[in-house]
mmCIF file of C-alpha atoms and ligand atoms in Angstrom:
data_model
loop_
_atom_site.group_PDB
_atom_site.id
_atom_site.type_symbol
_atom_site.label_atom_id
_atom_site.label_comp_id
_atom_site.label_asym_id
_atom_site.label_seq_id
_atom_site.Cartn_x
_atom_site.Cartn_y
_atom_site.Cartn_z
ATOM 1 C CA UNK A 905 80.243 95.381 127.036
ATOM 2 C CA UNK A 906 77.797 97.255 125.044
ATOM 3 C CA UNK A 907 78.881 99.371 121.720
ATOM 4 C CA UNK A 908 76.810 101.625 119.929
ATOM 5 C CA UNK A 909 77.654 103.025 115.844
ATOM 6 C CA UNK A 910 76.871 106.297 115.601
ATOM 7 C CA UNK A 911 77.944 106.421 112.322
ATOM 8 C CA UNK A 912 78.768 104.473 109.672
ATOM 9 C CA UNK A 913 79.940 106.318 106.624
ATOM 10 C CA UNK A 914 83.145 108.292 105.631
ATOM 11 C CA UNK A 915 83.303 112.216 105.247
ATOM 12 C CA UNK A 916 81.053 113.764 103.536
ATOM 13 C CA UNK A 917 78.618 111.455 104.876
ATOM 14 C CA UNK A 918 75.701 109.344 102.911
ATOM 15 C CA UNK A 919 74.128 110.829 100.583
ATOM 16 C CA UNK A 920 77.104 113.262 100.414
ATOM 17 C CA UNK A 921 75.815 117.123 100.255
ATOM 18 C CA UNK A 922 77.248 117.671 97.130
ATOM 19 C CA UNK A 923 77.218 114.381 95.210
ATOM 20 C CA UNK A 924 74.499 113.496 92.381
ATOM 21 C CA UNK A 925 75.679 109.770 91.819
ATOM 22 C CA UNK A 926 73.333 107.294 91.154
ATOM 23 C CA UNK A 927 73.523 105.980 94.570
ATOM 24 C CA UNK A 928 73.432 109.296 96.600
ATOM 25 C CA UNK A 929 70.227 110.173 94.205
ATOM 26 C CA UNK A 930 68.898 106.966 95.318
ATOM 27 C CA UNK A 931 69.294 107.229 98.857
ATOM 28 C CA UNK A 932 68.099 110.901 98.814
ATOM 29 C CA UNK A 933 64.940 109.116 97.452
ATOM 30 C CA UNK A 934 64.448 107.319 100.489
ATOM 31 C CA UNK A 935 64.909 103.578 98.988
ATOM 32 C CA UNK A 936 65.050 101.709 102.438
ATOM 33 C CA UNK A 937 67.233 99.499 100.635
ATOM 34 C CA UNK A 938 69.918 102.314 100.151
ATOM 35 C CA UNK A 939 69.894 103.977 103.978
ATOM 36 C CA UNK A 940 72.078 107.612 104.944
ATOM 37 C CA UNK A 941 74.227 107.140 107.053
ATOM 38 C CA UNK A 942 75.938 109.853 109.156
ATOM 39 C CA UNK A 943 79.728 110.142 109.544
ATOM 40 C CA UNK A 944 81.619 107.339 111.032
ATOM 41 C CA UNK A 945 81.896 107.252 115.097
ATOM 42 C CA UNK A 946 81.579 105.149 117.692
ATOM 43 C CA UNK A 947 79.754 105.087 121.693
ATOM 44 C CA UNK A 948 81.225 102.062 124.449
ATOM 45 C CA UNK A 949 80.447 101.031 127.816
ATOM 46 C CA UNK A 950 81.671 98.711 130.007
ATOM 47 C CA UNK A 951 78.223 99.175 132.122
ATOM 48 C CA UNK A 952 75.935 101.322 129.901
ATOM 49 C CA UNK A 953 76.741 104.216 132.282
ATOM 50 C CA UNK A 954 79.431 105.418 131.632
ATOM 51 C CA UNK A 955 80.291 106.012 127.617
ATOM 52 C CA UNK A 956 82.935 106.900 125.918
ATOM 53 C CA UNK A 957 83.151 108.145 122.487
ATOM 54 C CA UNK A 958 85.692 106.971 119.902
ATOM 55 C CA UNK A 959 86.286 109.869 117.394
ATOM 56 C CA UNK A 960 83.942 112.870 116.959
ATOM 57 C CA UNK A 961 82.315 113.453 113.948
ATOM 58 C CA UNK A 962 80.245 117.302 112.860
ATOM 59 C CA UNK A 963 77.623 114.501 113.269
ATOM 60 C CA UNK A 964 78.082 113.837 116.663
ATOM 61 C CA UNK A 965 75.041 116.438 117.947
ATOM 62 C CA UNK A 966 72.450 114.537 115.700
ATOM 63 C CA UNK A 967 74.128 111.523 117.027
ATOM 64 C CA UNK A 968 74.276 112.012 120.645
ATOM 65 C CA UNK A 969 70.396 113.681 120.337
ATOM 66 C CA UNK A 970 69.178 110.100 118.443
ATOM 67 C CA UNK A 971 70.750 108.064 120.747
ATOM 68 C CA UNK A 972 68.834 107.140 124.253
ATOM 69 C CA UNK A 973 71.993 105.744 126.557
ATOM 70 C CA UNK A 974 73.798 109.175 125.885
ATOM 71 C CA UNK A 975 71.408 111.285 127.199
ATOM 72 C CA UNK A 976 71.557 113.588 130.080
ATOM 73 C CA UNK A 977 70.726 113.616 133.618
ATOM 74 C CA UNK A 978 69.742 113.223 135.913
ATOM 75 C CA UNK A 979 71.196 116.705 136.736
ATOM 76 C CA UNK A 980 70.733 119.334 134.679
ATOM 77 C CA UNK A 981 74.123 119.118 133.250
ATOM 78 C CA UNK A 982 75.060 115.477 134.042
ATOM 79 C CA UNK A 983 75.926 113.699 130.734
ATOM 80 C CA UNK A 984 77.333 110.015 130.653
ATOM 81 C CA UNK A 985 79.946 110.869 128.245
ATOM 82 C CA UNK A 986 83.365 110.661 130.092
ATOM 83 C CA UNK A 987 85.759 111.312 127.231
ATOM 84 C CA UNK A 988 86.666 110.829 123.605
ATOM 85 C CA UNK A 989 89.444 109.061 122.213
ATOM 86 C CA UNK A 990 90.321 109.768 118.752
ATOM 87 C CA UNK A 991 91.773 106.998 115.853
ATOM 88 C CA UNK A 992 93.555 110.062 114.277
ATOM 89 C CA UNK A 993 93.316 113.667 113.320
ATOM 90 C CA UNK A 994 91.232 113.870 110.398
ATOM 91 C CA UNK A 995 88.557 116.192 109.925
ATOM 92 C CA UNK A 996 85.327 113.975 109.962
ATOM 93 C CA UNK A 997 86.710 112.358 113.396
ATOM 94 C CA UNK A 998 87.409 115.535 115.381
ATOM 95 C CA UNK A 999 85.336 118.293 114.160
ATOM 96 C CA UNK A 1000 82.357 117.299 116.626
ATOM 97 C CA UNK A 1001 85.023 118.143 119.147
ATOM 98 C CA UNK A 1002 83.748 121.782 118.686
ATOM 99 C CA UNK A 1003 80.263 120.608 119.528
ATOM 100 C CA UNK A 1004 80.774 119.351 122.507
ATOM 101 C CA UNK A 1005 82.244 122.323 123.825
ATOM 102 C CA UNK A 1006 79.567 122.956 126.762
ATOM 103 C CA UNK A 1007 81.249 119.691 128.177
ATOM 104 C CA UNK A 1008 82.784 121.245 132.175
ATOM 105 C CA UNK A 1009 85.771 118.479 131.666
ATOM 106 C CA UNK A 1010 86.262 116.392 128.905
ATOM 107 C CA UNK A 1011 88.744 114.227 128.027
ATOM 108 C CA UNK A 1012 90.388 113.572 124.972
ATOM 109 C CA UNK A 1013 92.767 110.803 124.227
ATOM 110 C CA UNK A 1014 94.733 110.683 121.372
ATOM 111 C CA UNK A 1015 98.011 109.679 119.383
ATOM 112 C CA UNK A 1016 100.663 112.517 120.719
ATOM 113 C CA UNK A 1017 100.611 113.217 116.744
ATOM 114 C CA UNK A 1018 97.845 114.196 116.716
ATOM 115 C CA UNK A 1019 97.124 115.733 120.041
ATOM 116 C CA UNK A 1020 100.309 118.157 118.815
ATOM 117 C CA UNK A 1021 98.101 118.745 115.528
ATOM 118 C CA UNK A 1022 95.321 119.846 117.489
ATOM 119 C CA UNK A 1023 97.238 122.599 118.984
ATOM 120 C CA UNK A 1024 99.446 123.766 116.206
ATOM 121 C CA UNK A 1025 97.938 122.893 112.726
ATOM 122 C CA UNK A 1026 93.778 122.803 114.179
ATOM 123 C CA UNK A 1027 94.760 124.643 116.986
ATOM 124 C CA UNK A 1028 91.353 123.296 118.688
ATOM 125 C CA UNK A 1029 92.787 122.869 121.942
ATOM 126 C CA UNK A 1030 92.827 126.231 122.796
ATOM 127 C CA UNK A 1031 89.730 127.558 121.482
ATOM 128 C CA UNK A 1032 87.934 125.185 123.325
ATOM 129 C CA UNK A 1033 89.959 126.295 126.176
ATOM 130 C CA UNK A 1034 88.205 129.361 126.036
ATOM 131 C CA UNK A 1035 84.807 127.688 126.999
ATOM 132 C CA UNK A 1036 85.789 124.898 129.310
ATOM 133 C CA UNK A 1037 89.022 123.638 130.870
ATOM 134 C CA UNK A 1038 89.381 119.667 128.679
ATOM 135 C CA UNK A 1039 91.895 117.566 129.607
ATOM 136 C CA UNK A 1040 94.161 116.713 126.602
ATOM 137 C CA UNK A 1041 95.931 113.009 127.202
ATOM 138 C CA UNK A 1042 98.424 110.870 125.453
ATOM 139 C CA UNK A 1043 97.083 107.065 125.007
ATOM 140 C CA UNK A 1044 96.929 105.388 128.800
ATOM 141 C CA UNK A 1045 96.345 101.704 129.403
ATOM 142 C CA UNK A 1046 93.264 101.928 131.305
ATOM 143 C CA UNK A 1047 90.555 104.310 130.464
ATOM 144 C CA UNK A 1048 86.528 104.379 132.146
ATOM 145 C CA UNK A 1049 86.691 100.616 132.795
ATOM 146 C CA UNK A 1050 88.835 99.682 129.548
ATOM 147 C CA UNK A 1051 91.939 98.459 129.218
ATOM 148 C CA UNK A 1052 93.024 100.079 126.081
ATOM 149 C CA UNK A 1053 96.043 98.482 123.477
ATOM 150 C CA UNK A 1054 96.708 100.611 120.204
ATOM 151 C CA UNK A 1055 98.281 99.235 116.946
ATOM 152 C CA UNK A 1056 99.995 102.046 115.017
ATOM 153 C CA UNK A 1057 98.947 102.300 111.779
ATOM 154 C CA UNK A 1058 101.295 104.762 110.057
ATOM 155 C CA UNK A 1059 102.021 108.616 108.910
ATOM 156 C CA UNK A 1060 99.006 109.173 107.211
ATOM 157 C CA UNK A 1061 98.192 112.639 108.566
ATOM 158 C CA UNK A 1062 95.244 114.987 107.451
ATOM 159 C CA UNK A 1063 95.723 117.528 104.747
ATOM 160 C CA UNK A 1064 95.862 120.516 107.225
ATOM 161 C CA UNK A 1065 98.700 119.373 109.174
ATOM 162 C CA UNK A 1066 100.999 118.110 106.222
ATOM 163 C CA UNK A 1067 103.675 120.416 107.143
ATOM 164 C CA UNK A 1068 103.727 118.862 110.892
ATOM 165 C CA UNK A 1069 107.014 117.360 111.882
ATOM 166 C CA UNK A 1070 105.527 115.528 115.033
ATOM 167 C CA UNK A 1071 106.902 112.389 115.390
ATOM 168 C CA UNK A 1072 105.194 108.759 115.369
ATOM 169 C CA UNK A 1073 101.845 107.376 114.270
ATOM 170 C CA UNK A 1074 98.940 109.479 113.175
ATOM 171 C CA UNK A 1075 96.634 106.672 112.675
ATOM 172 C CA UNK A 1076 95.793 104.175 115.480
ATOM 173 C CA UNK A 1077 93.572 101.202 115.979
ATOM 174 C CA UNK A 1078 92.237 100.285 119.360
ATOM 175 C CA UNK A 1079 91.613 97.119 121.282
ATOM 176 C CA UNK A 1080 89.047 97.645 124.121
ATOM 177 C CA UNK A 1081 88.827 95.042 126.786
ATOM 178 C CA UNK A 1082 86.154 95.282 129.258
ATOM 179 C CA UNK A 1083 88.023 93.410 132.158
ATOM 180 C CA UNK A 1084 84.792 92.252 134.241
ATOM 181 C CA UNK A 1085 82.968 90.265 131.224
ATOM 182 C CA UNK A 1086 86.493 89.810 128.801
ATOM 183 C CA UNK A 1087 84.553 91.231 126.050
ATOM 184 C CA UNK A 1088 86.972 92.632 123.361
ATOM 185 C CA UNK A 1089 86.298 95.135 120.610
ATOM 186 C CA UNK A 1090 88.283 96.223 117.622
ATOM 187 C CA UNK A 1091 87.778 99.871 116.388
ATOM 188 C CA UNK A 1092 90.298 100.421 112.612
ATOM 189 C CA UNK A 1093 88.055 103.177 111.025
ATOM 190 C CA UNK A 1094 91.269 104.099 108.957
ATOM 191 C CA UNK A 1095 93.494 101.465 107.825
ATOM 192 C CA UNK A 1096 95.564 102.121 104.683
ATOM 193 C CA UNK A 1097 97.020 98.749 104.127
ATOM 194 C CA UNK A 1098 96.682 95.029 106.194
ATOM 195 C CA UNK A 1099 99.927 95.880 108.423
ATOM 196 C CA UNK A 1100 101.950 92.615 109.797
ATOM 197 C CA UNK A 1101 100.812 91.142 112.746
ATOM 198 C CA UNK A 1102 97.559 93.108 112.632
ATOM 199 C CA UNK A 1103 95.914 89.583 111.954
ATOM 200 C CA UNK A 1104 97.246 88.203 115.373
ATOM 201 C CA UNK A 1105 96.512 91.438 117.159
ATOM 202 C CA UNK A 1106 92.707 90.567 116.035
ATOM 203 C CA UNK A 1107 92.580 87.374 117.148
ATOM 204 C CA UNK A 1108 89.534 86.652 119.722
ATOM 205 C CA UNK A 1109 88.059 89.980 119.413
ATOM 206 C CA UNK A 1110 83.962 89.298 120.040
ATOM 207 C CA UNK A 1111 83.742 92.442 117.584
ATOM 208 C CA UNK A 1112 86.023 93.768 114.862
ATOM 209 C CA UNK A 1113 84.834 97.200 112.732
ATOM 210 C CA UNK A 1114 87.123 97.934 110.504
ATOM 211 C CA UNK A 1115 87.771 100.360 107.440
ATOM 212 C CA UNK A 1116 85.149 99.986 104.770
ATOM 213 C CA UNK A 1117 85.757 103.434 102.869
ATOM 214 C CA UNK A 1118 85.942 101.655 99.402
ATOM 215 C CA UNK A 1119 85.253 97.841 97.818
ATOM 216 C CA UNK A 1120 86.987 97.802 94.535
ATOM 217 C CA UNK A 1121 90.508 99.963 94.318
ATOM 218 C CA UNK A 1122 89.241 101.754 91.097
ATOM 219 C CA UNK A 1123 85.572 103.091 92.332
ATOM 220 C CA UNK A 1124 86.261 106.500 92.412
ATOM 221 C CA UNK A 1125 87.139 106.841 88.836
ATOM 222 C CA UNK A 1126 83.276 108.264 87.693
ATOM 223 C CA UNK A 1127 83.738 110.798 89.851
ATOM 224 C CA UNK A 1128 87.318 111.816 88.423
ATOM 225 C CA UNK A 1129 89.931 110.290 90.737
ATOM 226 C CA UNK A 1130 91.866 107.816 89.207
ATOM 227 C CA UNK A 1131 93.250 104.822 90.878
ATOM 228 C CA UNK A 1132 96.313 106.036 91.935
ATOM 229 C CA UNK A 1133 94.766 109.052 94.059
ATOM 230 C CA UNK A 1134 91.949 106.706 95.273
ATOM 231 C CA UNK A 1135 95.214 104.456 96.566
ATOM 232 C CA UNK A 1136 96.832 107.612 97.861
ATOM 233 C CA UNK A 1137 94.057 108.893 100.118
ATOM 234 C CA UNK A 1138 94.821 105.546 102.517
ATOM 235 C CA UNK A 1139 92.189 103.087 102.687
ATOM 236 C CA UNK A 1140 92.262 99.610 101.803
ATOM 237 C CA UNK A 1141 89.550 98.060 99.939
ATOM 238 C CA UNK A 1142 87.495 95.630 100.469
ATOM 239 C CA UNK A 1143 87.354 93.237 97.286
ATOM 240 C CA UNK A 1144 90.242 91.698 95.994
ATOM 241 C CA UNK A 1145 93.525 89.615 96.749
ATOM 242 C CA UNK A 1146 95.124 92.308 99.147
ATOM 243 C CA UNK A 1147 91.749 93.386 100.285
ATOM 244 C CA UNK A 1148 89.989 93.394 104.009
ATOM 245 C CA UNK A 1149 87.381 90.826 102.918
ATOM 246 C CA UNK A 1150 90.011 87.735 102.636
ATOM 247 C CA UNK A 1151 91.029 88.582 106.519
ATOM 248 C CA UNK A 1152 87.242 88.835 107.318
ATOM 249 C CA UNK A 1153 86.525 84.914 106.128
ATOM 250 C CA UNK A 1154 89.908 84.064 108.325
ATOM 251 C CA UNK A 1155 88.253 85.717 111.193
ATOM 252 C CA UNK A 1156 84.310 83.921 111.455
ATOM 253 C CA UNK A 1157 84.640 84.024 115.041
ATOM 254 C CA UNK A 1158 84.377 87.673 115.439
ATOM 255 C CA UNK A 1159 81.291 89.885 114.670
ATOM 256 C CA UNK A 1160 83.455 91.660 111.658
ATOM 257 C CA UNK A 1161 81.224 95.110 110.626
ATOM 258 C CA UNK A 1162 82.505 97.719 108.032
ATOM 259 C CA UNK A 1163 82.492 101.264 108.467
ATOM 260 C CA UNK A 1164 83.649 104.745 107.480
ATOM 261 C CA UNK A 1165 81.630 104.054 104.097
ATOM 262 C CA UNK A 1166 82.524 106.211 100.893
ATOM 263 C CA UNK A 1167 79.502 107.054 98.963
ATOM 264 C CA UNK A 1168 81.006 105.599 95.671
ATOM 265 C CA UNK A 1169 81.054 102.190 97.794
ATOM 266 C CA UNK A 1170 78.646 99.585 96.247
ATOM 267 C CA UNK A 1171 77.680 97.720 99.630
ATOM 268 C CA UNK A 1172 75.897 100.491 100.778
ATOM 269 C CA UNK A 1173 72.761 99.466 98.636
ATOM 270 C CA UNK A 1174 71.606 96.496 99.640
ATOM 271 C CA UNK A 1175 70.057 95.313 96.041
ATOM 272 C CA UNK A 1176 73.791 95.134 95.377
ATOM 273 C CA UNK A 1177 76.133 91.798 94.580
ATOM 274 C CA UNK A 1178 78.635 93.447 96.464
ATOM 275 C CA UNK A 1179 76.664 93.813 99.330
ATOM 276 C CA UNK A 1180 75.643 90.117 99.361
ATOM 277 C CA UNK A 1181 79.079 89.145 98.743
ATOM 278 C CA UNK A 1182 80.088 90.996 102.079
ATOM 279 C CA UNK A 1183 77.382 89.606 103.654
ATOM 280 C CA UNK A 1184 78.340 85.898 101.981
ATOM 281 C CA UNK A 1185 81.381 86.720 103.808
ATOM 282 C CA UNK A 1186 80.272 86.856 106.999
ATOM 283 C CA UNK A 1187 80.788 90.432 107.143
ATOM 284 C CA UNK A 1188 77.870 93.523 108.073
ATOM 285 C CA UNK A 1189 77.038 96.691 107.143
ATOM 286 C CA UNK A 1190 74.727 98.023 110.158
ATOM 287 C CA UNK A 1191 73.069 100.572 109.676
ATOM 288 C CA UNK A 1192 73.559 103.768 112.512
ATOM 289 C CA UNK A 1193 72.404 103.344 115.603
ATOM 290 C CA UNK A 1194 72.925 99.831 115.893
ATOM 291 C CA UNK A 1195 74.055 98.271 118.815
ATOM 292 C CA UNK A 1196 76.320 95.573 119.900
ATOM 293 C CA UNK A 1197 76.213 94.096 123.117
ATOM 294 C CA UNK A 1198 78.534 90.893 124.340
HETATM 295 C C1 LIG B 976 89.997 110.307 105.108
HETATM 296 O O1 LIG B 976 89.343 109.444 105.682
HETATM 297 O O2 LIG B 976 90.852 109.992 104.259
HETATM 298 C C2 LIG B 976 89.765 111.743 105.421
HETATM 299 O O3 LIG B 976 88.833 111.850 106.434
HETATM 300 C C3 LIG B 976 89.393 112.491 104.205
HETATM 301 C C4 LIG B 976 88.615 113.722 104.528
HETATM 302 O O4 LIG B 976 89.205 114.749 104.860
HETATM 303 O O5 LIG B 976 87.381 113.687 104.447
HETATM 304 MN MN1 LIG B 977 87.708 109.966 106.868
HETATM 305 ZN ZN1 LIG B 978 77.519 110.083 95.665
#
């Protein structure tokens, strides 16, 4: 099973276009110890033919360019990317939908949620319609050599669809298992909170890249958000009693990698004690473009 990040950080991307913090100034600098990172998204194969995409960030053409297995042929229009399944609705997952409009027959699995958001709130469904005919699919078990299990993570829905009454989970994790070699991968990009049984549901998974948008719960205070709005916008830190980083030292067995990075987040410079502390952990912060094979 071979995985590939495309991206690593969280909207906006790293440096963010229009942030001046210290650390976006010092990554604009080009301090290798502080790399950019484009927004968070994710390439898998069960033979490194065949791909499919989880979310699609306004990244993805950079992403898909940079990237050798996802390039086309050997017909003029071949491409090996099958489909795209999508963690949720937000904006920096499904934006690089749009870009991949050329695509004769994508398609695109996703929480019902959200698939109903992309027709009524986003209504990207049937623009792209215009240029090619996509097929638009509720979760299924097995998908391009996958066998596919979701965990429901909750109602958190993107600002643009607030006023949607669809019913269910707008935030999913996934469990890939590549049948043939039993390799099993955890994608949680978006997790607001360590939900019951999630633990369990982790167990034995070779690779687990979870939500890394923010270490401490009060980061986001220089740049005017208190902690109570930080809390609000749904993603668990990584530091403290509650946070992701306990559940990463109960987990040593899997390859545990953070993602979906917020600029204000320490661990993305690597002079940092938070970023050795992670590391102490047995937790990573690869950089895009890595990849993971198992
Ligand atoms: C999130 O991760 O909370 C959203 O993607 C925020 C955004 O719209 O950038
Ligand atoms: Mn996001
Ligand atoms: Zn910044």
């Amino acid at each position: 099973m071979k995985a590939i990040l495309l991206g690593t950080a969280a909207g906006g991307g790293f440096p963010q276009w229009n942030c001046a913090c210290p650390q976006c100034v010092k990554c604009r600098s080009g301090d290798p110890r502080v790399p950019s990172r484009t927004q968070d998204g994710l390439a898998i194969s069960t033979d490194g033919e065949r791909w499919l995409l989880v979310n699609a960030s306004p990244d993805l053409r950079y992403q898909i360019t940079r990237t050798k297995a996802l390039a086309p042929g050997p017909g003029r229009r071949e491409t090996p990317i099958e489909g795209v399944l999508l963690t949720d609705g937000e904006l920096d997952h499904t934006l690089g939908l749009l870009t991949l409009r050329e695509h004769a027959g994508l398609k695109v699995w996703a929480p019902a949620t959200v698939l109903s958001a992309l027709q009524n709130d986003f209504p990207i469904q049937d623009v792209i319609h215009r240029y090619n005919a996509w097929e638009w699919r509720e979760l299924e078990s097995t998908i391009c050599g996958f066998t596919v299990e979701t965990f429901g993570l909750g109602r958190k829905r993107p600002k643009y669809a607030v006023g949607s009454f669809a019913e269910g989970d707008w935030v999913v994790a996934y469990r890939f298992i590549d049948a043939e070699s039993g390799g099993v991968l955890v994608y949680a990009p978006c997790l607001s909170q360590w939900p019951p049984g999630f633990d369990t549901w982790l167990d034995s998974a070779g690779c687990v890249i979870v939500d890394g948008t923010f270490y401490s719960p009060a980061e986001m205070a220089p740049s005017g958000v208190d902690t109570a709005k930080q809390a609000a916008m749904g993603h668990l830190p990584i530091d403290g009693e509650d946070g992701s980083l306990v559940r990463a030292r109960a987990h040593r067995g899997s390859h545990w990698i953070y993602t979906h990075l917020n600029n204000t987040n320490p661990v993305l410079d690597k002079n940092s004690a938070e970023y050795r502390r992670v590391r102490h952990s047995g937790a990573d912060v690869p950089v895009d473009g890595t990849v993971l094979e198992w």
